[in-house]
XYZ file of C-alpha atoms in Angstrom:
692
model
C -24.838 -14.952 -2.823
C -21.692 -16.591 -1.360
C -21.236 -20.264 -1.305
C -22.488 -20.851 2.463
C -21.319 -24.638 2.840
C -17.792 -23.667 2.060
C -18.046 -20.611 4.376
C -19.279 -22.727 7.368
C -16.024 -24.746 7.064
C -13.602 -21.698 6.650
C -11.495 -20.632 9.903
C -9.759 -17.433 9.906
C -7.337 -17.914 12.871
C -4.218 -16.059 14.268
C -1.859 -17.922 16.499
C -0.792 -15.193 19.014
C 1.276 -15.179 22.225
C 4.547 -13.865 24.219
C 7.803 -13.999 22.535
C 9.074 -17.478 22.696
C 6.015 -19.405 23.753
C 6.020 -21.279 20.582
C 3.705 -19.750 18.012
C 5.884 -20.325 14.997
C 6.550 -23.919 15.836
C 2.954 -24.634 16.417
C 2.274 -23.033 13.058
C 4.949 -25.189 11.483
C 3.529 -28.450 12.880
C -0.029 -27.552 11.945
C 1.386 -26.986 8.254
C 3.116 -30.505 8.571
C 0.044 -32.050 9.958
C -2.218 -30.667 7.333
C -0.056 -31.699 4.629
C 0.772 -28.377 3.484
C 4.544 -29.035 4.085
C 6.330 -32.250 3.867
C 9.461 -31.429 5.955
C 9.159 -29.891 9.575
C 10.771 -26.473 9.991
C 12.830 -25.467 13.013
C 12.949 -21.995 14.669
C 16.443 -22.505 15.930
C 17.905 -23.794 12.788
C 16.045 -20.930 10.732
C 14.193 -23.463 8.384
C 10.499 -22.349 9.407
C 8.152 -21.534 6.575
C 6.661 -18.838 8.292
C 9.643 -17.002 9.499
C 11.012 -16.448 5.898
C 12.820 -13.162 6.384
C 16.595 -13.343 6.740
C 16.295 -11.157 10.005
C 13.751 -13.961 11.533
C 15.856 -16.655 10.615
C 19.047 -15.090 12.147
C 17.278 -14.080 15.245
C 14.881 -16.773 16.000
C 11.955 -14.629 16.413
C 8.877 -13.466 14.250
C 8.914 -9.951 12.891
C 6.080 -9.740 10.153
C 2.554 -11.400 10.473
C 3.046 -14.333 7.891
C -0.390 -15.892 6.298
C -0.718 -19.193 4.728
C -3.803 -21.515 3.899
C -4.126 -25.157 4.705
C -6.816 -27.935 4.631
C -7.818 -30.224 7.581
C -10.500 -32.843 6.991
C -13.310 -30.635 5.278
C -12.127 -27.411 6.814
C -10.059 -24.593 5.104
C -7.954 -22.577 7.697
C -6.383 -19.289 6.819
C -3.755 -18.776 9.320
C -1.706 -15.678 10.206
C 1.368 -16.524 12.620
C 1.797 -13.169 14.445
C 5.043 -11.724 16.110
C 5.383 -11.951 19.936
C 7.911 -8.979 20.413
C 6.360 -5.628 21.818
C 8.287 -3.936 19.075
C 6.046 -5.416 16.341
C 2.500 -4.938 18.271
C 1.098 -3.236 14.976
C 1.512 -6.599 13.226
C -0.766 -8.238 15.899
C -3.199 -5.243 15.966
C -3.812 -5.418 12.197
C -4.129 -9.225 12.250
C -6.455 -9.292 14.852
C -8.893 -6.726 13.229
C -9.499 -9.017 10.357
C -9.241 -12.590 12.127
C -12.417 -14.500 13.297
C -10.641 -16.460 16.070
C -7.239 -16.822 17.649
C -5.190 -19.528 19.100
C -3.382 -18.239 22.093
C 0.021 -20.273 22.950
C 1.078 -20.010 26.393
C 4.377 -21.533 27.952
C 3.830 -24.125 30.501
C 7.026 -22.896 32.527
C 6.482 -19.253 31.895
C 2.666 -19.051 32.018
C 0.948 -15.587 31.400
C 3.893 -13.453 30.393
C 3.666 -9.593 29.758
C 3.267 -9.705 25.928
C 0.619 -12.432 26.497
C -1.415 -9.932 28.384
C -0.880 -7.334 25.669
C -2.071 -9.543 22.907
C -4.806 -10.770 25.024
C -6.065 -7.287 25.530
C -5.651 -6.637 21.741
C -7.863 -9.563 21.060
C -10.402 -8.374 23.858
C -10.728 -5.112 21.918
C -11.588 -6.729 18.693
C -13.815 -9.123 20.560
C -11.949 -12.255 18.887
C -13.053 -15.591 20.216
C -10.060 -17.731 21.353
C -8.883 -21.228 22.489
C -5.725 -21.616 24.373
C -2.753 -24.219 24.052
C -0.409 -24.575 27.189
C 2.787 -25.517 25.092
C 6.102 -26.990 26.003
C 4.570 -29.655 28.434
C 7.681 -31.529 28.029
C 10.016 -28.751 29.410
C 11.723 -28.734 33.040
C 9.627 -26.508 35.187
C 6.209 -27.175 33.053
C 3.236 -26.674 35.215
C -0.086 -27.015 33.524
C -2.214 -25.970 36.491
C -0.204 -23.006 37.687
C -0.210 -21.728 33.936
C -4.132 -22.398 33.923
C -4.356 -20.437 37.185
C -2.353 -17.491 35.900
C -4.799 -17.453 32.640
C -7.612 -17.075 34.861
C -6.101 -14.557 37.449
C -4.177 -12.346 35.291
C -6.370 -12.426 32.145
C -9.807 -12.727 33.910
C -10.941 -15.503 31.777
C -13.420 -18.126 32.419
C -10.703 -20.802 31.316
C -11.325 -24.425 31.644
C -9.205 -27.335 30.384
C -11.035 -29.681 27.643
C -7.918 -31.572 28.212
C -5.333 -32.413 31.002
C -1.954 -33.624 30.650
C -0.676 -37.039 31.346
C 2.621 -36.495 33.081
C 4.744 -33.458 32.756
C 8.563 -32.349 31.826
C 10.407 -35.330 30.503
C 7.483 -37.706 31.667
C 4.877 -35.733 29.437
C 3.237 -38.421 27.157
C -0.306 -37.525 26.427
C -3.549 -36.189 27.392
C -7.149 -36.910 28.970
C -9.828 -35.571 26.532
C -12.502 -34.345 29.164
C -15.224 -34.019 26.755
C -15.051 -37.844 25.563
C -13.542 -39.045 28.974
C -10.718 -40.827 26.829
C -7.026 -40.954 27.247
C -4.421 -40.661 24.466
C -0.765 -41.350 24.744
C 1.912 -40.645 22.169
C 4.872 -43.008 21.355
C 8.032 -42.381 19.163
C 9.382 -38.824 18.243
C 9.248 -36.560 15.334
C 7.557 -37.704 12.186
C 7.301 -41.361 13.482
C 5.179 -40.237 16.442
C 2.078 -42.461 16.880
C -1.234 -42.099 19.231
C -2.704 -44.968 21.304
C -6.076 -44.528 22.994
C -5.761 -46.106 26.570
C -7.634 -46.534 29.586
C -7.395 -43.126 31.889
C -4.425 -43.790 33.925
C -4.987 -44.230 37.810
C -2.690 -41.345 38.591
C -5.001 -38.534 36.581
C -8.338 -40.286 37.115
C -9.443 -38.228 40.150
C -8.047 -34.969 38.540
C -10.186 -35.749 35.312
C -13.520 -36.255 36.921
C -12.863 -33.072 38.988
C -11.964 -31.149 36.139
C -14.807 -32.313 33.938
C -17.245 -31.402 36.698
C -15.662 -27.843 36.746
C -15.870 -27.763 32.850
C -19.667 -28.348 32.882
C -19.833 -25.928 36.099
C -17.869 -23.336 33.974
C -19.952 -23.699 30.899
C -23.190 -23.327 33.009
C -22.100 -19.996 33.911
C -21.715 -18.957 30.196
C -24.472 -21.117 28.788
C -28.227 -21.179 29.689
C -28.943 -24.478 28.180
C -25.862 -26.054 30.255
C -27.123 -24.188 33.277
C -30.549 -25.910 33.049
C -29.308 -29.414 32.752
C -26.700 -28.511 35.679
C -29.626 -27.240 37.999
C -31.999 -30.121 37.241
C -29.045 -32.706 37.629
C -29.594 -33.809 33.974
C -26.980 -35.669 32.105
C -25.006 -34.035 29.171
C -23.733 -36.014 26.226
C -20.410 -35.264 24.486
C -21.952 -33.749 21.402
C -23.872 -31.506 23.582
C -21.088 -30.503 25.474
C -19.150 -29.748 22.357
C -22.040 -27.623 21.133
C -22.289 -25.697 24.370
C -18.420 -25.181 24.459
C -18.660 -23.649 20.834
C -21.503 -21.506 21.637
C -19.894 -19.991 24.674
C -16.586 -19.819 22.988
C -17.987 -17.753 20.033
C -19.918 -15.575 22.579
C -16.423 -14.783 24.159
C -17.688 -16.186 27.465
C -15.637 -19.184 27.849
C -11.921 -20.139 26.953
C -11.183 -23.973 26.278
C -7.640 -24.698 27.189
C -5.624 -27.448 25.753
C -2.330 -28.962 26.378
C 0.767 -30.237 24.263
C 4.416 -29.810 23.023
C 4.297 -28.393 19.616
C 8.157 -29.328 19.256
C 7.402 -33.089 19.960
C 4.423 -33.038 17.647
C 2.236 -33.932 20.783
C -1.650 -32.831 20.647
C -1.439 -30.735 17.239
C -4.215 -32.846 15.628
C -6.632 -32.336 18.665
C -5.703 -28.381 18.471
C -6.838 -28.525 14.747
C -10.151 -30.597 15.873
C -10.736 -27.917 18.482
C -10.149 -24.849 16.210
C -12.725 -26.518 13.915
C -15.279 -27.486 16.498
C -14.974 -24.241 18.566
C -13.798 -21.385 16.800
C -16.025 -19.244 14.396
C -16.449 -19.529 10.858
C -17.145 -16.073 9.011
C -20.829 -17.001 9.155
C -20.781 -17.209 13.092
C -19.255 -13.657 13.394
C -21.225 -10.229 13.845
C -21.666 -8.338 10.594
C -18.666 -5.932 9.954
C -19.607 -2.310 10.774
C -18.942 0.837 8.763
C -20.125 4.141 7.589
C -21.573 5.151 4.086
C -19.303 7.953 2.917
C -22.134 9.609 1.102
C -24.907 9.668 3.834
C -22.609 9.271 6.686
C -24.953 6.846 8.191
C -23.719 3.534 9.983
C -24.194 0.342 7.840
C -23.282 -3.365 8.323
C -22.291 -5.985 5.962
C -22.294 -9.761 6.396
C -21.220 -12.579 4.114
C -24.577 -13.142 2.691
C -24.538 -9.446 1.252
C -23.949 -9.536 -2.393
C -21.985 -5.998 -2.666
C -18.293 -6.059 -1.972
C -16.490 -5.025 1.155
C -12.968 -5.694 1.834
C -10.419 -4.138 4.101
C -6.837 -3.620 3.207
C -4.908 -4.534 6.564
C -1.249 -4.848 5.316
C 1.205 -3.632 2.579
C 4.302 -5.416 1.740
C 6.892 -4.731 -0.921
C 7.829 -7.901 -2.992
C 10.959 -7.817 -4.948
C 9.269 -9.671 -7.946
C 5.794 -8.229 -8.377
C 6.103 -4.841 -6.300
C 3.455 -3.456 -3.966
C 1.309 -6.435 -2.244
C -1.825 -5.412 -0.444
C -3.369 -7.961 1.891
C -7.204 -7.807 2.119
C -9.766 -9.722 4.008
C -12.988 -10.007 2.112
C -16.282 -9.374 4.110
C -18.826 -9.533 1.474
C -19.185 -9.884 -2.310
C -16.273 -10.797 -4.543
C -12.965 -9.476 -5.908
C -11.958 -10.294 -9.188
C -8.566 -10.235 -10.804
C -8.408 -7.722 -13.792
C -11.218 -5.542 -12.733
C -11.645 -2.167 -11.192
C -12.458 -1.609 -7.777
C -13.408 1.395 -5.687
C -11.496 2.717 -2.894
C -13.971 4.423 -0.530
C -11.527 6.222 1.676
C -9.593 7.863 -1.263
C -12.790 7.995 -3.372
C -10.921 6.676 -6.358
C -11.104 3.717 -8.774
C -8.251 1.163 -8.950
C -7.362 -1.461 -11.231
C -6.794 -4.817 -9.492
C -4.112 -6.775 -11.424
C -3.554 -10.195 -9.842
C -4.727 -11.954 -6.653
C -2.268 -14.321 -4.902
C -2.794 -16.530 -2.052
C 0.099 -16.159 0.295
C 2.187 -19.476 1.759
C 4.563 -17.135 3.918
C 6.586 -15.589 1.057
C 5.467 -17.821 -1.638
C 2.499 -17.033 -3.991
C -0.233 -19.013 -5.592
C -2.351 -17.205 -8.426
C -6.291 -17.020 -7.570
C -8.991 -15.582 -10.169
C -11.335 -14.454 -7.468
C -11.695 -13.940 -3.488
C -15.157 -14.419 -1.889
C -16.594 -13.626 1.450
C -14.230 -14.841 4.243
C -11.206 -15.033 2.253
C -7.643 -13.430 3.126
C -5.300 -13.100 0.284
C -2.997 -10.532 -1.518
C -3.693 -8.197 -4.306
C -1.150 -7.050 -6.812
C -1.553 -3.559 -8.776
C -3.489 -1.269 -5.995
C -1.327 1.908 -6.099
C -3.425 4.033 -3.947
C -4.523 1.727 -1.358
C -2.956 2.035 2.236
C -3.474 0.178 5.168
C -7.029 0.418 6.658
C -8.642 1.489 3.279
C -11.772 -0.036 2.197
C -12.424 -1.567 -1.335
C -16.106 -1.684 -2.215
C -18.564 -1.402 -5.023
C -18.756 2.202 -6.324
C -22.436 2.125 -6.325
C -22.849 0.857 -2.766
C -19.901 2.333 -0.893
C -18.968 1.635 2.813
C -16.071 2.675 4.821
C -15.038 0.063 7.443
C -13.807 1.051 10.938
C -10.138 1.680 10.461
C -7.334 -0.210 12.635
C -5.904 2.044 15.551
C -2.074 1.743 15.850
C -0.173 2.828 18.881
C 2.012 5.979 18.792
C 5.865 5.498 18.181
C 7.903 6.030 21.439
C 11.392 6.145 20.214
C 13.357 8.359 17.451
C 16.868 8.402 15.855
C 18.536 10.495 13.304
C 19.482 8.483 9.994
C 21.600 9.599 7.211
C 23.061 7.988 3.940
C 26.698 7.062 3.910
C 27.297 8.315 0.336
C 25.629 10.892 -2.017
C 24.473 7.974 -4.183
C 22.676 6.536 -1.403
C 20.531 9.842 -0.679
C 17.886 9.391 -3.391
C 17.661 5.506 -2.745
C 17.048 6.394 1.040
C 14.147 8.513 0.467
C 12.459 5.856 -1.595
C 13.384 2.916 0.821
C 12.052 4.919 3.897
C 8.958 5.781 1.918
C 8.020 2.043 1.161
C 8.681 0.988 4.633
C 6.722 3.632 5.948
C 3.782 2.492 3.587
C 4.336 -0.931 5.040
C 4.341 -0.330 8.779
C 1.853 2.322 10.305
C 4.063 2.484 13.551
C 7.035 3.715 11.572
C 7.220 7.364 10.871
C 9.357 9.662 8.957
C 10.170 13.303 9.807
C 12.387 15.808 8.367
C 13.711 18.395 10.687
C 14.357 21.676 8.506
C 16.216 23.462 11.717
C 18.697 20.628 12.080
C 18.810 19.227 8.317
C 18.207 15.684 9.866
C 15.886 12.874 8.774
C 14.293 11.388 12.088
C 12.846 7.984 12.163
C 10.468 6.947 14.842
C 9.293 3.607 15.902
C 8.104 1.209 18.821
C 11.514 0.385 20.150
C 15.218 -0.088 19.295
C 14.734 -3.518 17.871
C 12.009 -2.217 15.472
C 14.146 0.342 14.285
C 17.418 -1.906 14.022
C 15.357 -4.398 11.943
C 14.082 -1.447 9.481
C 17.729 -0.094 8.941
C 18.931 -3.575 8.231
C 16.052 -4.210 5.775
C 16.968 -0.974 4.118
C 20.530 -2.341 3.409
C 19.550 -5.864 2.572
C 16.494 -5.193 0.446
C 17.113 -1.655 -0.872
C 20.850 -1.812 -1.060
C 20.991 1.545 1.119
C 23.822 2.122 3.338
C 23.225 4.390 6.214
C 24.463 5.716 9.682
C 22.086 6.347 12.619
C 22.381 8.492 15.789
C 21.686 7.942 19.075
C 17.980 7.073 19.659
C 16.088 10.031 21.062
C 13.062 9.752 23.069
C 9.570 11.129 21.969
C 9.014 13.545 24.888
C 6.039 15.671 25.034
C 5.299 19.137 26.305
C 2.138 20.311 28.355
C 1.057 23.248 30.628
C 0.493 22.901 34.418
C -1.547 26.287 34.773
C -5.044 27.374 33.519
C -5.263 30.909 32.120
C -6.822 32.897 29.287
C -4.887 34.088 26.205
C -5.580 36.459 23.407
C -4.489 36.274 19.906
C -4.882 38.842 17.256
C -3.722 38.650 13.590
C -4.189 42.135 11.979
C -2.596 43.222 8.654
C -3.473 46.495 6.580
C -1.404 46.710 3.348
C -3.686 48.745 0.979
C -6.851 47.007 -0.472
C -8.091 44.145 1.583
C -6.418 43.230 4.894
C -6.559 40.458 7.305
C -8.420 40.388 10.636
C -8.859 37.481 13.264
C -9.088 38.022 17.045
C -9.695 35.182 19.441
C -9.899 34.751 23.223
C -8.798 31.134 24.491
C -9.138 29.607 28.055
C -6.407 27.047 28.228
C -5.996 24.607 30.882
C -4.216 21.387 31.741
C -6.156 18.086 30.799
C -5.872 14.526 31.876
C -2.869 12.273 30.618
C -3.378 10.660 27.246
C -6.202 13.104 26.172
C -3.879 15.066 23.497
C -5.288 18.633 22.470
C -8.884 19.001 23.138
C -10.559 21.786 21.433
C -14.172 23.154 22.255
C -16.025 26.112 20.988
C -17.804 27.946 23.503
C -18.962 30.722 21.086
C -22.482 32.181 21.532
C -24.253 35.098 19.816
C -22.078 34.905 16.814
C -18.970 36.789 18.136
C -16.981 34.821 15.567
C -18.896 33.105 12.512
C -19.160 29.406 12.606
C -17.065 29.008 9.235
C -13.915 30.196 11.000
C -14.041 28.057 14.096
C -12.374 24.947 12.223
C -9.680 27.461 11.067
C -8.994 28.307 14.565
C -8.891 24.832 15.717
C -6.403 23.925 12.709
C -4.209 26.749 13.969
C -4.137 25.600 17.492
C -3.354 22.006 16.293
C -0.526 22.980 13.985
C 0.785 25.260 16.761
C 0.860 22.299 19.128
C 3.237 20.331 16.698
C 6.074 22.211 18.165
C 6.042 23.043 22.055
C 7.724 26.202 23.315
C 10.458 24.590 25.624
C 12.159 22.161 23.229
C 9.711 22.022 20.074
C 8.271 18.617 21.341
C 4.819 18.055 20.574
C 2.188 19.303 22.955
C -0.468 17.213 24.601
C -2.851 16.934 27.418
C -4.373 20.513 27.062
C -7.972 21.561 27.093
C -8.655 24.573 24.725
C -11.887 26.437 25.006
C -12.638 29.079 22.255
C -14.709 31.724 24.456
C -14.778 35.022 22.509
C -13.360 37.087 19.699
C -14.186 39.222 16.964
C -14.382 39.541 13.294
C -14.280 42.278 10.546
C -16.958 41.716 7.549
C -14.523 42.415 4.985
C -11.131 41.539 6.196
C -11.699 38.287 8.092
C -10.598 35.073 6.483
C -9.779 31.509 7.237
C -5.812 32.328 7.360
C -6.570 35.184 9.680
C -8.246 33.263 12.130
C -5.822 30.356 11.800
C -3.019 32.608 12.651
C -4.966 34.406 15.583
C -5.592 30.848 17.080
C -2.029 29.885 16.548
C -0.686 33.081 18.190
C -2.980 32.941 21.134
C -2.065 29.035 21.849
C 1.626 29.680 21.469
C 1.085 32.570 24.083
C -0.796 30.369 26.466
C 1.859 27.773 26.261
C 4.658 30.157 27.144
C 2.553 31.652 30.149
C 1.171 28.296 31.362
C 4.214 26.982 33.259
C 5.310 24.444 30.421
C 6.902 21.181 31.454
C 8.349 18.183 29.828
C 6.624 14.834 29.762
C 8.542 11.541 29.184
C 7.205 7.939 28.041
C 7.130 5.559 30.965
C 7.684 1.926 30.137
C 6.176 -1.120 31.773
C 9.104 -3.485 32.421
C 9.141 -7.200 33.647
C 12.681 -8.486 34.406
C 13.134 -12.382 34.941
C 16.472 -13.137 36.824
C 17.937 -15.911 38.733
C 17.794 -15.018 42.457
C 21.546 -14.836 42.883
C 21.544 -11.774 40.475
C 18.487 -10.142 42.042
C 20.124 -7.449 43.888
C 22.331 -6.490 41.067
C 19.208 -6.349 38.791
C 17.177 -4.264 41.224
C 20.046 -1.820 42.103
C 20.653 -1.274 38.406
C 17.000 -0.628 37.643
C 16.979 1.905 40.567
C 19.704 3.771 39.124
C 17.658 4.205 36.045
C 14.848 5.918 37.929
C 12.654 2.770 37.825
C 9.777 2.148 40.296
C 9.647 -1.617 41.347
C 6.026 -2.429 41.811
C 6.000 -6.165 42.808
C 7.836 -9.295 42.807
C 6.873 -12.875 41.953
C 8.814 -16.418 42.174
C 8.664 -18.332 39.013
C 10.465 -21.622 39.787
C 14.225 -20.925 40.597
C 13.748 -17.378 39.001
C 12.528 -14.200 40.366
C 10.234 -11.834 38.258
C 10.384 -7.902 38.778
C 7.450 -5.772 37.756
C 7.735 -2.122 37.527
C 7.715 1.056 35.574
C 10.777 2.960 34.304
C 11.145 6.017 32.021
C 12.458 4.978 28.553
C 15.079 7.456 28.237
C 16.872 5.498 30.968
C 16.459 2.186 29.151
C 18.879 2.798 26.206
C 21.501 -0.122 26.126
C 19.779 -2.065 28.695
C 19.990 -5.310 26.919
C 23.667 -5.175 26.921
C 23.821 -4.017 30.582
C 21.634 -6.852 31.984
C 23.418 -9.471 29.916
C 26.893 -8.463 31.647
C 25.101 -7.931 35.117
C 23.633 -11.731 35.123
C 26.066 -13.378 32.722
C 23.226 -13.712 30.080
C 20.784 -15.540 32.359
C 18.059 -12.667 32.699
C 15.736 -11.214 30.216
C 13.362 -8.372 30.014
C 10.298 -7.113 28.232
C 9.031 -3.602 28.037
C 6.119 -1.875 26.586
C 4.739 1.555 26.468
C 2.504 2.363 29.312
C 1.889 6.302 30.031
C 3.691 9.634 29.938
C 4.578 11.643 33.149
C 6.220 14.917 34.283
C 10.302 14.687 34.135
C 11.992 15.525 37.205
C 13.203 19.126 37.364
C 16.899 18.074 37.415
C 16.456 15.762 34.371
C 14.403 18.349 32.476
C 17.266 20.868 32.907
C 19.645 18.565 31.271
C 17.467 17.659 28.274
C 16.578 21.334 27.712
C 20.140 22.375 28.377
C 21.257 19.848 25.463
C 18.519 21.161 23.504
C 19.610 24.644 23.557
C 23.079 23.888 22.784
C 21.965 22.414 19.606
């Protein structure tokens, strides 16, 4: 059995937000206030603990999700600081899979920004309870109530403040605690800041009573007990209010909202208290779901289960100890120096050391128990998404789903000496990053790397040089186009060979039709009466899927096609898996040629923030890139343009928009959907391809 009292006081939380909302600064202040560090790091100076990579310090952004453990009062907090840039969305995805709760940081000036929405929906997918911090209340243009309204409208959240600010912008000096109805003001700066409890200032007294009433009303919607009190006009004590907020937050029906300025150390300790009071411990979350690989039955594991179940959610390469495998333990215990069973690979591995991570620093541990997050050294076969468990009680935890790469470029070594090193470096980076793919194109002899965006690939190439000492040159990025068909048709494939002795015989009839966007290749067997024996049907599907890897227009992967196997025939002696695989492949290729094939291109959601005087230039430039502007909003003195644009038109946009607006605009982009390429553009793309 697990030590339950310790587990009750454990919090596994992630700090998630849009780029530049202040995640890393908030994490740094948490580490300082909990005594984990004695010096406050600064993102702008490149001195933060959590942004430890050289590239992070140079660019002032988080690239890799860093984890650490700290202690606050009786609570142990495992924190993961996640990236805010859409190119590193996989880091957020895998962190949310293993976290129990999240602190979502919003900028009081920017409010709900595009990547805030993306991470919010990722957290929805994994049903992660959250609390929110509206940060940067001291910035010019800060508006707590506008940001709160955006959280409600754009995220559809039952969000209510448990604090409201006293003052704003340069005058921001504290907050009113709506649970206790007490005011706190901050005096001084940096490490010397002091907190004083004062009567609620006259200027916010009315707002405080209004928002406290709204808080109870919002809780009544989410919690039956509060509803009963509210209807019968019963009073509610602060401790009861805290219990109700905790229940509703853990049930994902309520979002407590706090305010502060992480940079100025205002409201960090109340944020820690809120994480303790309102976010779940490993005992409060539902048992993890999985499948027994032997019986294929669904199973669950909770912390009280003595059998080991742990998920490997991230792989990194450490220059001193080699491969580090980050794991989250859901039940049982992991011990250093013992053997563990990898259920996905059906293999036993020796676990060398266990290290607790503090960003890139390591502290050796002998064992991990339920609720722990740490890294293991010595696991050679384990990959991201694998389950470690007891061999006599196996389970495979649901894997993490990652988005598909949207951008590709050719890469080659600068010298012959770099050739071998490049292969090794690429392999290690691919092992670490599930959204990074490597493909060797036999026809062109090129190595193609694919990722989530230009910045993503740029960082990886930079890491190859710094960490693996490999010099490379990269070609212009290529867009990950797809191919599909626009016409329904029937197609026959025959593979018949007779060469003395046993021959080969496979004959299939397919009905092939266009399918909805994002469906991939859907295969259905409609065979009745044994026209083709069941054992050959999976081979036919395999042949179709392999044929779909290279389309007929320009060898791009085929997608959004429904394939129905309707008829065929077999030979008692000559039929084989290979014959039917080949027949399926021939029939599918034939259907692609005759089905009026078209190219599809990735379309990106884009948000551009620019000053009013440059708005015309920005919209004109977007129109020239085949963008469709969908809406516009005011954000103080700025204008925000929302729209969709083909990825192929956006290379070099960062430089273009800087020169158009004298560096005053910024933009974010994320994959949205695929759509047919206009005929004139398709001709250019295919013309280029045929010249190749």
